[in-house]
């Protein structure tokens, strides 16, 4: 029994000692409590209040109180713009003095006489770039506009001159370098035809010159002429240009070698003369743009092959009896293809104007994106690229018209840009009139033109 107790005694003593040691150790040490670590305070950067640059509001009132005179021909663009002239006066405080609107030929003649004599008193006027701008630039009758375009104090930042077709911007550089007019229209030679007459005759719009002639002959009756074309001196060159190019002819080459009497050019004279003599009005020799438009719009002609800008007149029930019965087609093709005349009417500033800055505001306003859109909706197409995709315009105009005009502007050509143009066209139009009245053959007229041009070129 003693043997058994002895080991138990030692075991008990050992347990007590271990307990005491453990108790001492634990009692003499405080438990480790982790203090919370404070997160470093990161100061957020204070944003400096940087003022956004405020776009300057263009001051349209800077010439308020001034009066400028505008001199325009009677034209679909002018007619469409008329109702907005009061908006310009309200926007700018500038008063507009409006010269009487004259028909194209009378306007051109009076303008020429007045600028030559020094009697012209307009500040802004309409000018045909291909026909007369080179001469007006050369003679100092038109002010170069580049300085105004590049002056931010005179031109609104949203004007965007580059928005005009590149072809139009090149077209208006009368001396090949400077801008003398700003485009107000985008025009091409198109065929407007009477859908009711074509349907009744079972005909489709002609696609070639031969078909044009055949259709014109068939549609010529006692009441209706098969076609209406210009014949007046100093005017008939415009539609004839499309015939000339489509037959492969031309006026002159880049070196001013005469091409007006080549076989291709003579063929164009012949077709133009044949159409007028057999299928057009007896008064054609005196017809200009206004007269042929009136003849087609009043139902007296089955076809019109001239400027597309006549659309508003044909669509106006107060001016036209055919507004529901006409369509648009491409210039019929000749041996060289369908190559219509193309044109961008412009507005210019008179060099001697004493109100040039105010005049520039009018030019800028009339050719702005907003105004060009407004006039396009009314049927006067614009040379600004941005407005062609506008949904309002697409909804307002006939689909065939827009498609034909797009293609025509892309494929067309224009007469030569030269300061000598006025003299060249005068001779050509006299001789072309002699062809349509039967006084000369196409070859005789073309050779006569070439001989007279030799003295000029």
Short mmCIF file of C-alpha atoms in Angstrom, two decimals:
data_model
loop_
_atom_site.label_atom_id
_atom_site.label_comp_id
_atom_site.label_asym_id
_atom_site.label_seq_id
_atom_site.Cartn_x
_atom_site.Cartn_y
_atom_site.Cartn_z
CA UNK A 1 0.00 0.00 0.00
CA UNK A 2 2.91 2.40 0.83
CA UNK A 3 4.45 1.55 -2.51
CA UNK A 4 1.31 2.63 -4.29
CA UNK A 5 0.86 5.92 -2.37
CA UNK A 6 4.35 7.16 -2.96
CA UNK A 7 4.04 7.54 -6.72
CA UNK A 8 0.56 9.09 -6.33
CA UNK A 9 2.03 11.62 -3.90
CA UNK A 10 4.67 12.67 -6.38
CA UNK A 11 2.13 12.90 -9.16
CA UNK A 12 -0.11 15.15 -7.02
CA UNK A 13 2.76 17.43 -6.08
CA UNK A 14 3.83 17.73 -9.71
CA UNK A 15 0.32 18.71 -10.78
CA UNK A 16 0.11 21.39 -8.06
CA UNK A 17 3.44 22.87 -9.11
CA UNK A 18 2.49 22.99 -12.74
CA UNK A 19 -0.77 24.70 -11.80
CA UNK A 20 1.01 27.27 -9.66
CA UNK A 21 3.50 28.06 -12.40
CA UNK A 22 0.76 28.38 -14.94
CA UNK A 23 -1.28 30.55 -12.60
CA UNK A 24 1.69 32.78 -11.90
CA UNK A 25 2.52 33.14 -15.56
CA UNK A 26 -0.98 33.94 -16.64
CA UNK A 27 -1.67 36.22 -13.72
CA UNK A 28 1.46 38.28 -14.34
CA UNK A 29 0.70 39.03 -18.02
CA UNK A 30 -2.04 41.21 -19.38
CA UNK A 31 -3.91 39.97 -22.43
CA UNK A 32 -2.74 41.63 -25.68
CA UNK A 33 -5.51 43.79 -27.02
CA UNK A 34 -4.93 45.05 -30.57
CA UNK A 35 -5.72 48.72 -30.78
CA UNK A 36 -7.52 49.73 -33.95
CA UNK A 37 -5.15 51.13 -36.54
CA UNK A 38 -6.36 54.44 -37.77
CA UNK A 39 -6.61 54.68 -41.56
CA UNK A 40 -4.47 57.49 -42.88
CA UNK A 41 -6.62 60.42 -43.85
CA UNK A 42 -6.23 60.98 -47.55
CA UNK A 43 -7.27 64.43 -48.49
CA UNK A 44 -9.07 64.47 -51.80
CA UNK A 45 -7.66 67.07 -54.15
CA UNK A 46 -9.81 70.11 -54.36
CA UNK A 47 -10.82 70.62 -57.94
CA UNK A 48 -9.95 74.02 -59.18
CA UNK A 49 -12.93 75.69 -60.73
CA UNK A 50 -11.83 76.17 -64.30
CA UNK A 51 -14.27 78.22 -66.26
CA UNK A 52 -15.31 76.60 -69.51
CA UNK A 53 -14.62 78.85 -72.47
CA UNK A 54 -17.91 80.31 -73.52
CA UNK A 55 -18.42 80.32 -77.24
CA UNK A 56 -18.75 83.84 -78.40
CA UNK A 57 -22.18 84.68 -79.67
CA UNK A 58 -21.84 86.16 -83.12
CA UNK A 59 -23.05 89.73 -83.17
CA UNK A 60 -25.49 90.03 -86.05
CA UNK A 61 -26.46 93.50 -84.85
CA UNK A 62 -23.06 95.10 -85.31
CA UNK A 63 -24.22 97.07 -88.36
CA UNK A 64 -27.71 97.78 -87.14
CA UNK A 65 -29.14 100.96 -88.58
CA UNK A 66 -27.43 100.66 -91.97
CA UNK A 67 -29.24 100.22 -95.28
CA UNK A 68 -28.03 98.05 -98.15
CA UNK A 69 -29.44 97.59 -101.63
CA UNK A 70 -29.91 94.14 -103.17
CA UNK A 71 -30.23 93.74 -106.93
CA UNK A 72 -31.63 90.38 -108.13
CA UNK A 73 -33.13 88.95 -111.27
CA UNK A 74 -36.56 87.33 -111.24
CA UNK A 75 -35.62 83.76 -110.41
CA UNK A 76 -36.94 80.79 -108.37
CA UNK A 77 -34.23 81.39 -105.76
CA UNK A 78 -35.24 85.03 -105.41
CA UNK A 79 -38.91 84.04 -105.24
CA UNK A 80 -38.25 81.50 -102.48
CA UNK A 81 -36.07 83.94 -100.51
CA UNK A 82 -38.58 86.79 -100.67
CA UNK A 83 -40.62 85.78 -97.63
CA UNK A 84 -37.52 85.62 -95.41
CA UNK A 85 -36.11 89.09 -96.12
CA UNK A 86 -37.93 90.49 -93.09
CA UNK A 87 -36.20 87.88 -90.92
CA UNK A 88 -32.83 89.26 -92.00
CA UNK A 89 -33.85 92.81 -91.12
CA UNK A 90 -35.06 91.65 -87.70
CA UNK A 91 -31.90 89.62 -87.05
CA UNK A 92 -29.47 92.36 -88.04
CA UNK A 93 -31.26 95.68 -87.77
CA UNK A 94 -30.14 96.33 -91.34
CA UNK A 95 -32.72 97.75 -93.72
CA UNK A 96 -32.97 96.21 -97.18
CA UNK A 97 -33.63 98.32 -100.22
CA UNK A 98 -34.84 95.93 -102.92
CA UNK A 99 -34.37 96.84 -106.58
CA UNK A 100 -37.16 95.84 -109.00
CA UNK A 101 -36.84 92.23 -110.11
CA UNK A 102 -36.20 92.01 -113.85
CA UNK A 103 -36.36 88.96 -116.15
CA UNK A 104 -32.97 87.33 -116.73
CA UNK A 105 -31.99 89.01 -119.98
CA UNK A 106 -33.20 92.48 -119.01
CA UNK A 107 -31.48 92.13 -115.63
CA UNK A 108 -28.20 91.08 -117.21
CA UNK A 109 -28.24 93.89 -119.76
CA UNK A 110 -29.10 96.60 -117.22
CA UNK A 111 -26.50 95.34 -114.75
CA UNK A 112 -23.79 95.35 -117.44
CA UNK A 113 -24.68 98.85 -118.64
CA UNK A 114 -24.74 100.18 -115.08
CA UNK A 115 -21.41 98.72 -113.93
CA UNK A 116 -19.69 99.90 -117.11
CA UNK A 117 -21.10 103.41 -116.81
CA UNK A 118 -20.60 103.59 -113.05
CA UNK A 119 -24.31 104.00 -112.41
CA UNK A 120 -24.71 100.71 -110.55
CA UNK A 121 -25.73 101.43 -106.96
CA UNK A 122 -26.33 97.97 -105.51
CA UNK A 123 -24.36 96.44 -102.66
CA UNK A 124 -25.25 92.78 -103.29
CA UNK A 125 -26.29 91.31 -106.63
CA UNK A 126 -26.83 88.00 -108.36
CA UNK A 127 -24.03 86.92 -110.70
CA UNK A 128 -23.71 83.93 -112.98
CA UNK A 129 -20.22 82.50 -112.28
CA UNK A 130 -19.69 80.62 -115.54
CA UNK A 131 -21.04 83.33 -117.78
CA UNK A 132 -19.89 86.58 -116.32
CA UNK A 133 -18.02 86.31 -113.00
CA UNK A 134 -14.58 85.99 -114.67
CA UNK A 135 -15.25 89.20 -116.59
CA UNK A 136 -16.58 90.99 -113.49
CA UNK A 137 -13.56 89.89 -111.48
CA UNK A 138 -11.18 90.97 -114.23
CA UNK A 139 -12.85 94.37 -114.60
CA UNK A 140 -13.03 95.00 -110.85
CA UNK A 141 -16.82 94.94 -110.59
CA UNK A 142 -16.97 92.11 -108.03
CA UNK A 143 -15.30 92.19 -104.62
CA UNK A 144 -13.09 89.21 -103.60
CA UNK A 145 -14.75 87.60 -100.58
CA UNK A 146 -11.91 85.58 -99.05
CA UNK A 147 -10.99 88.26 -96.50
CA UNK A 148 -14.58 88.29 -95.23
CA UNK A 149 -14.79 84.50 -95.09
CA UNK A 150 -11.61 84.35 -93.01
CA UNK A 151 -12.48 87.15 -90.59
CA UNK A 152 -14.03 85.72 -87.37
CA UNK A 153 -15.41 89.16 -86.47
CA UNK A 154 -17.44 89.21 -89.67
CA UNK A 155 -18.24 85.53 -90.21
CA UNK A 156 -20.24 83.42 -87.77
CA UNK A 157 -18.31 80.38 -86.45
CA UNK A 158 -21.09 78.05 -87.64
CA UNK A 159 -21.06 79.32 -91.24
CA UNK A 160 -18.83 76.44 -92.46
CA UNK A 161 -17.80 77.44 -95.97
CA UNK A 162 -16.24 74.00 -96.50
CA UNK A 163 -19.76 72.57 -96.39
CA UNK A 164 -20.29 73.75 -99.97
CA UNK A 165 -19.51 71.15 -102.63
CA UNK A 166 -15.86 71.25 -103.68
CA UNK A 167 -17.04 71.59 -107.27
CA UNK A 168 -19.11 74.63 -106.31
CA UNK A 169 -16.20 76.24 -104.45
CA UNK A 170 -13.99 75.77 -107.50
CA UNK A 171 -16.74 77.03 -109.79
CA UNK A 172 -16.97 80.39 -108.02
CA UNK A 173 -13.25 81.19 -108.18
CA UNK A 174 -13.61 83.50 -111.14
CA UNK A 175 -9.86 84.03 -111.57
CA UNK A 176 -8.95 80.50 -110.47
CA UNK A 177 -7.74 81.77 -107.09
CA UNK A 178 -10.17 84.06 -105.26
CA UNK A 179 -13.82 83.64 -104.28
CA UNK A 180 -16.02 86.24 -105.96
CA UNK A 181 -19.47 84.77 -105.42
CA UNK A 182 -21.10 82.40 -102.92
CA UNK A 183 -23.35 79.67 -104.38
CA UNK A 184 -27.08 80.13 -103.93
CA UNK A 185 -28.26 77.20 -106.07
CA UNK A 186 -27.13 73.82 -107.37
CA UNK A 187 -28.60 73.46 -110.85
CA UNK A 188 -28.32 70.92 -113.63
CA UNK A 189 -29.95 70.41 -116.98
CA UNK A 190 -32.73 67.86 -116.55
CA UNK A 191 -35.68 66.66 -118.58
CA UNK A 192 -39.06 67.58 -117.14
CA UNK A 193 -41.74 65.69 -119.04
CA UNK A 194 -45.53 65.50 -118.99
CA UNK A 195 -46.40 62.16 -117.43
CA UNK A 196 -50.02 62.36 -118.59
CA UNK A 197 -49.05 62.86 -122.23
CA UNK A 198 -46.38 60.17 -122.14
CA UNK A 199 -48.80 57.70 -120.53
CA UNK A 200 -51.50 58.45 -123.09
CA UNK A 201 -49.03 57.86 -125.93
CA UNK A 202 -47.58 54.73 -124.31
CA UNK A 203 -44.10 56.28 -124.15
CA UNK A 204 -41.29 56.07 -121.62
CA UNK A 205 -39.02 59.08 -120.94
CA UNK A 206 -36.34 59.23 -123.64
CA UNK A 207 -32.86 58.03 -122.68
CA UNK A 208 -31.03 58.93 -125.91
CA UNK A 209 -30.97 61.94 -128.21
CA UNK A 210 -32.58 59.90 -130.98
CA UNK A 211 -35.44 58.91 -128.65
CA UNK A 212 -35.77 62.53 -127.55
CA UNK A 213 -36.28 63.60 -131.14
CA UNK A 214 -38.70 60.75 -131.92
CA UNK A 215 -40.80 61.46 -128.81
CA UNK A 216 -40.84 65.19 -129.48
CA UNK A 217 -42.11 64.57 -133.01
CA UNK A 218 -44.80 62.16 -131.81
CA UNK A 219 -46.02 64.45 -129.03
CA UNK A 220 -46.20 67.56 -131.20
CA UNK A 221 -49.84 68.38 -131.90
CA UNK A 222 -51.83 71.47 -132.77
CA UNK A 223 -52.15 72.38 -129.08
CA UNK A 224 -48.90 71.12 -127.62
CA UNK A 225 -45.29 71.45 -128.75
CA UNK A 226 -43.15 68.35 -128.36
CA UNK A 227 -40.42 70.31 -126.57
CA UNK A 228 -39.56 73.82 -125.45
CA UNK A 229 -36.00 75.12 -125.76
CA UNK A 230 -34.26 78.48 -125.51
CA UNK A 231 -33.50 80.34 -128.71
CA UNK A 232 -32.75 83.87 -127.60
CA UNK A 233 -29.35 85.43 -128.26
CA UNK A 234 -27.12 85.54 -125.15
CA UNK A 235 -29.25 82.82 -123.54
CA UNK A 236 -29.47 79.73 -125.73
CA UNK A 237 -25.86 78.77 -124.95
CA UNK A 238 -26.95 77.36 -121.57
CA UNK A 239 -29.08 74.39 -122.71
CA UNK A 240 -26.93 73.98 -125.82
CA UNK A 241 -23.94 73.22 -123.57
CA UNK A 242 -25.57 69.90 -122.57
CA UNK A 243 -26.12 68.95 -126.21
CA UNK A 244 -22.55 69.90 -127.07
CA UNK A 245 -20.97 67.82 -124.29
CA UNK A 246 -23.28 64.83 -124.85
CA UNK A 247 -22.26 64.69 -128.50
CA UNK A 248 -18.57 64.87 -127.56
CA UNK A 249 -18.08 68.47 -128.68
CA UNK A 250 -16.71 71.48 -126.84
CA UNK A 251 -16.03 75.20 -127.06
CA UNK A 252 -12.25 75.29 -126.69
CA UNK A 253 -9.57 73.18 -125.04
CA UNK A 254 -7.35 74.23 -122.13
CA UNK A 255 -4.95 75.90 -124.56
CA UNK A 256 -7.82 77.81 -126.20
CA UNK A 257 -7.72 75.78 -129.38
CA UNK A 258 -11.14 76.04 -131.01
CA UNK A 259 -13.30 72.89 -130.95
CA UNK A 260 -16.69 74.37 -131.74
CA UNK A 261 -16.64 73.23 -135.38
CA UNK A 262 -15.50 69.62 -134.94
CA UNK A 263 -17.82 66.92 -136.35
CA UNK A 264 -19.07 66.20 -132.82
CA UNK A 265 -19.91 69.85 -132.17
CA UNK A 266 -21.63 70.19 -135.55
CA UNK A 267 -23.81 67.17 -134.73
CA UNK A 268 -24.96 68.95 -131.56
CA UNK A 269 -25.92 72.06 -133.53
CA UNK A 270 -27.83 69.89 -135.95
CA UNK A 271 -29.89 68.09 -133.29
CA UNK A 272 -30.70 71.28 -131.40
CA UNK A 273 -31.82 72.97 -134.59
CA UNK A 274 -33.87 69.98 -135.72
CA UNK A 275 -35.75 69.80 -132.42
CA UNK A 276 -36.64 73.49 -132.48
CA UNK A 277 -37.60 73.66 -136.13
CA UNK A 278 -39.81 70.57 -136.06
CA UNK A 279 -41.10 70.28 -132.51
CA UNK A 280 -40.99 73.66 -130.73
CA UNK A 281 -42.89 76.92 -130.74
CA UNK A 282 -42.56 79.34 -133.60
CA UNK A 283 -41.53 81.97 -131.06
CA UNK A 284 -38.55 79.98 -129.76
CA UNK A 285 -36.02 82.38 -131.26
CA UNK A 286 -37.03 84.90 -128.57
CA UNK A 287 -37.34 82.42 -125.70
CA UNK A 288 -35.19 82.58 -122.58
CA UNK A 289 -35.47 80.72 -119.25
CA UNK A 290 -38.67 82.44 -118.18
CA UNK A 291 -40.47 81.91 -121.50
CA UNK A 292 -39.76 78.19 -121.81
CA UNK A 293 -40.75 77.67 -118.17
CA UNK A 294 -44.01 79.46 -118.78
CA UNK A 295 -44.71 77.36 -121.87
CA UNK A 296 -44.16 74.08 -120.03
CA UNK A 297 -45.97 75.19 -116.88
CA UNK A 298 -49.06 76.29 -118.81
CA UNK A 299 -49.32 72.92 -120.54
CA UNK A 300 -48.18 74.04 -123.99
CA UNK A 301 -45.11 71.78 -124.20
CA UNK A 302 -44.60 68.06 -123.56
CA UNK A 303 -40.94 68.34 -122.56
CA UNK A 304 -38.59 70.91 -121.03
CA UNK A 305 -34.82 70.30 -121.20
CA UNK A 306 -33.25 73.05 -119.16
CA UNK A 307 -32.39 74.15 -115.60
CA UNK A 308 -33.67 72.05 -112.70
CA UNK A 309 -34.31 75.15 -110.59
CA UNK A 310 -37.63 75.65 -112.40
CA UNK A 311 -39.19 72.93 -110.20
CA UNK A 312 -40.92 75.35 -107.76
CA UNK A 313 -42.67 77.11 -110.61
CA UNK A 314 -43.98 73.86 -112.09
CA UNK A 315 -45.12 72.69 -108.64
CA UNK A 316 -47.00 75.90 -107.81
CA UNK A 317 -50.72 75.64 -108.52
CA UNK A 318 -50.90 79.42 -108.97
CA UNK A 319 -48.27 79.37 -111.71
CA UNK A 320 -48.72 75.93 -113.25
CA UNK A 321 -51.51 73.73 -114.57
CA UNK A 322 -49.34 70.61 -114.69
CA UNK A 323 -48.23 70.37 -111.03
CA UNK A 324 -49.62 66.83 -110.69
CA UNK A 325 -48.59 65.66 -114.16
CA UNK A 326 -44.86 65.95 -114.65
CA UNK A 327 -41.79 63.87 -113.86
CA UNK A 328 -38.03 64.27 -113.98
CA UNK A 329 -35.52 62.32 -116.08
CA UNK A 330 -31.84 62.50 -116.96
CA UNK A 331 -30.51 64.44 -119.92
CA UNK A 332 -30.86 62.05 -122.88
CA UNK A 333 -27.52 60.58 -123.86
CA UNK A 334 -25.65 61.42 -127.02
CA UNK A 335 -22.68 59.52 -128.46
CA UNK A 336 -20.52 60.71 -125.52
CA UNK A 337 -23.14 59.89 -122.88
CA UNK A 338 -25.53 61.93 -120.76
CA UNK A 339 -23.56 65.08 -119.88
CA UNK A 340 -25.89 67.89 -118.81
CA UNK A 341 -24.95 71.48 -118.21
CA UNK A 342 -24.37 72.26 -114.51
CA UNK A 343 -24.52 75.61 -112.84
CA UNK A 344 -24.29 77.36 -109.47
CA UNK A 345 -25.88 80.79 -109.44
CA UNK A 346 -24.09 83.08 -107.01
CA UNK A 347 -24.42 86.34 -105.16
CA UNK A 348 -21.63 88.88 -105.22
CA UNK A 349 -20.63 92.14 -103.56
CA UNK A 350 -20.12 95.26 -105.65
CA UNK A 351 -16.57 96.55 -105.40
CA UNK A 352 -17.67 100.15 -104.99
CA UNK A 353 -20.16 99.43 -102.21
CA UNK A 354 -19.75 101.67 -99.19
CA UNK A 355 -21.50 99.14 -96.95
CA UNK A 356 -19.35 96.09 -97.60
CA UNK A 357 -19.42 94.68 -94.06
CA UNK A 358 -23.21 94.91 -93.89
CA UNK A 359 -23.42 93.49 -97.41
CA UNK A 360 -21.34 90.53 -96.30
CA UNK A 361 -23.75 89.83 -93.45
CA UNK A 362 -26.54 89.55 -96.01
CA UNK A 363 -24.53 87.21 -98.26
CA UNK A 364 -23.62 85.10 -95.24
CA UNK A 365 -27.19 84.92 -93.97
CA UNK A 366 -28.69 84.10 -97.39
CA UNK A 367 -26.21 81.24 -97.91
CA UNK A 368 -26.24 79.88 -94.35
CA UNK A 369 -27.17 76.26 -93.66
CA UNK A 370 -30.52 77.28 -92.22
CA UNK A 371 -31.53 79.40 -95.19
CA UNK A 372 -30.25 76.92 -97.75
CA UNK A 373 -32.35 74.24 -96.09
CA UNK A 374 -35.43 76.47 -96.07
CA UNK A 375 -35.08 77.19 -99.77
CA UNK A 376 -34.29 73.56 -100.65
CA UNK A 377 -37.56 72.50 -99.04
CA UNK A 378 -39.25 74.94 -101.40
CA UNK A 379 -37.61 73.24 -104.38
CA UNK A 380 -34.43 75.32 -104.84
CA UNK A 381 -31.57 72.83 -104.35
CA UNK A 382 -28.50 73.91 -102.43
CA UNK A 383 -24.78 73.55 -103.05
CA UNK A 384 -24.34 72.73 -99.35
CA UNK A 385 -23.59 69.04 -98.86
CA UNK A 386 -25.06 68.85 -95.35
CA UNK A 387 -28.64 69.65 -96.35
CA UNK A 388 -28.99 66.90 -98.95
CA UNK A 389 -29.52 64.23 -96.29
CA UNK A 390 -32.06 66.22 -94.31
CA UNK A 391 -35.25 64.23 -93.75
CA UNK A 392 -37.50 67.27 -94.15
CA UNK A 393 -36.08 67.89 -97.59
CA UNK A 394 -36.48 64.26 -98.61
CA UNK A 395 -40.10 64.36 -97.53
CA UNK A 396 -40.82 67.64 -99.33
CA UNK A 397 -39.44 66.90 -102.80
CA UNK A 398 -40.25 64.30 -105.47
CA UNK A 399 -37.93 61.29 -105.18
CA UNK A 400 -37.23 61.16 -108.92
CA UNK A 401 -36.24 64.82 -108.92
CA UNK A 402 -33.68 64.45 -106.12
CA UNK A 403 -32.14 61.29 -107.60
CA UNK A 404 -31.91 62.74 -111.11
CA UNK A 405 -30.41 65.99 -109.87
CA UNK A 406 -27.78 64.19 -107.78
CA UNK A 407 -26.67 62.13 -110.77
CA UNK A 408 -26.71 65.15 -113.06
CA UNK A 409 -24.58 67.29 -110.78
CA UNK A 410 -22.07 64.44 -110.57
CA UNK A 411 -21.88 63.83 -114.34
CA UNK A 412 -22.36 67.31 -115.75
CA UNK A 413 -20.00 69.82 -117.29
CA UNK A 414 -20.12 73.56 -117.71
CA UNK A 415 -18.98 76.07 -120.31
CA UNK A 416 -15.42 77.45 -120.02
CA UNK A 417 -14.58 79.86 -117.21
CA UNK A 418 -12.83 82.69 -119.01
CA UNK A 419 -13.03 86.50 -119.02
CA UNK A 420 -13.62 86.17 -122.77
CA UNK A 421 -16.78 84.15 -122.25
CA UNK A 422 -19.23 87.02 -122.78
CA UNK A 423 -17.85 87.68 -126.25
CA UNK A 424 -17.58 83.98 -127.13
CA UNK A 425 -21.13 83.14 -126.09
CA UNK A 426 -22.56 86.17 -127.88
CA UNK A 427 -21.18 84.97 -131.19
CA UNK A 428 -22.25 81.37 -130.54
CA UNK A 429 -25.82 82.31 -129.61
CA UNK A 430 -26.27 84.45 -132.73
CA UNK A 431 -25.17 81.56 -134.94
CA UNK A 432 -27.22 78.98 -133.02
CA UNK A 433 -30.27 81.17 -133.49
CA UNK A 434 -29.51 81.21 -137.23
CA UNK A 435 -29.62 77.39 -137.19
CA UNK A 436 -32.95 77.13 -135.39
CA UNK A 437 -34.55 79.69 -137.70
CA UNK A 438 -33.25 77.86 -140.76
CA UNK A 439 -30.97 80.64 -141.96
CA UNK A 440 -27.84 78.50 -141.74
CA UNK A 441 -26.92 74.83 -141.61
CA UNK A 442 -25.24 73.46 -138.52
CA UNK A 443 -21.89 73.26 -140.31
CA UNK A 444 -22.11 76.80 -141.68
CA UNK A 445 -22.90 78.20 -138.25
CA UNK A 446 -20.14 76.26 -136.50
CA UNK A 447 -17.52 77.35 -139.03
CA UNK A 448 -18.66 80.95 -138.77
CA UNK A 449 -18.28 80.82 -134.98
CA UNK A 450 -14.79 79.40 -135.28
CA UNK A 451 -13.72 82.14 -137.67
CA UNK A 452 -15.00 84.90 -135.40
CA UNK A 453 -13.51 83.31 -132.28
CA UNK A 454 -10.09 83.33 -133.91
CA UNK A 455 -10.06 87.10 -133.60
CA UNK A 456 -10.88 86.91 -129.88
CA UNK A 457 -8.66 83.99 -128.89
#
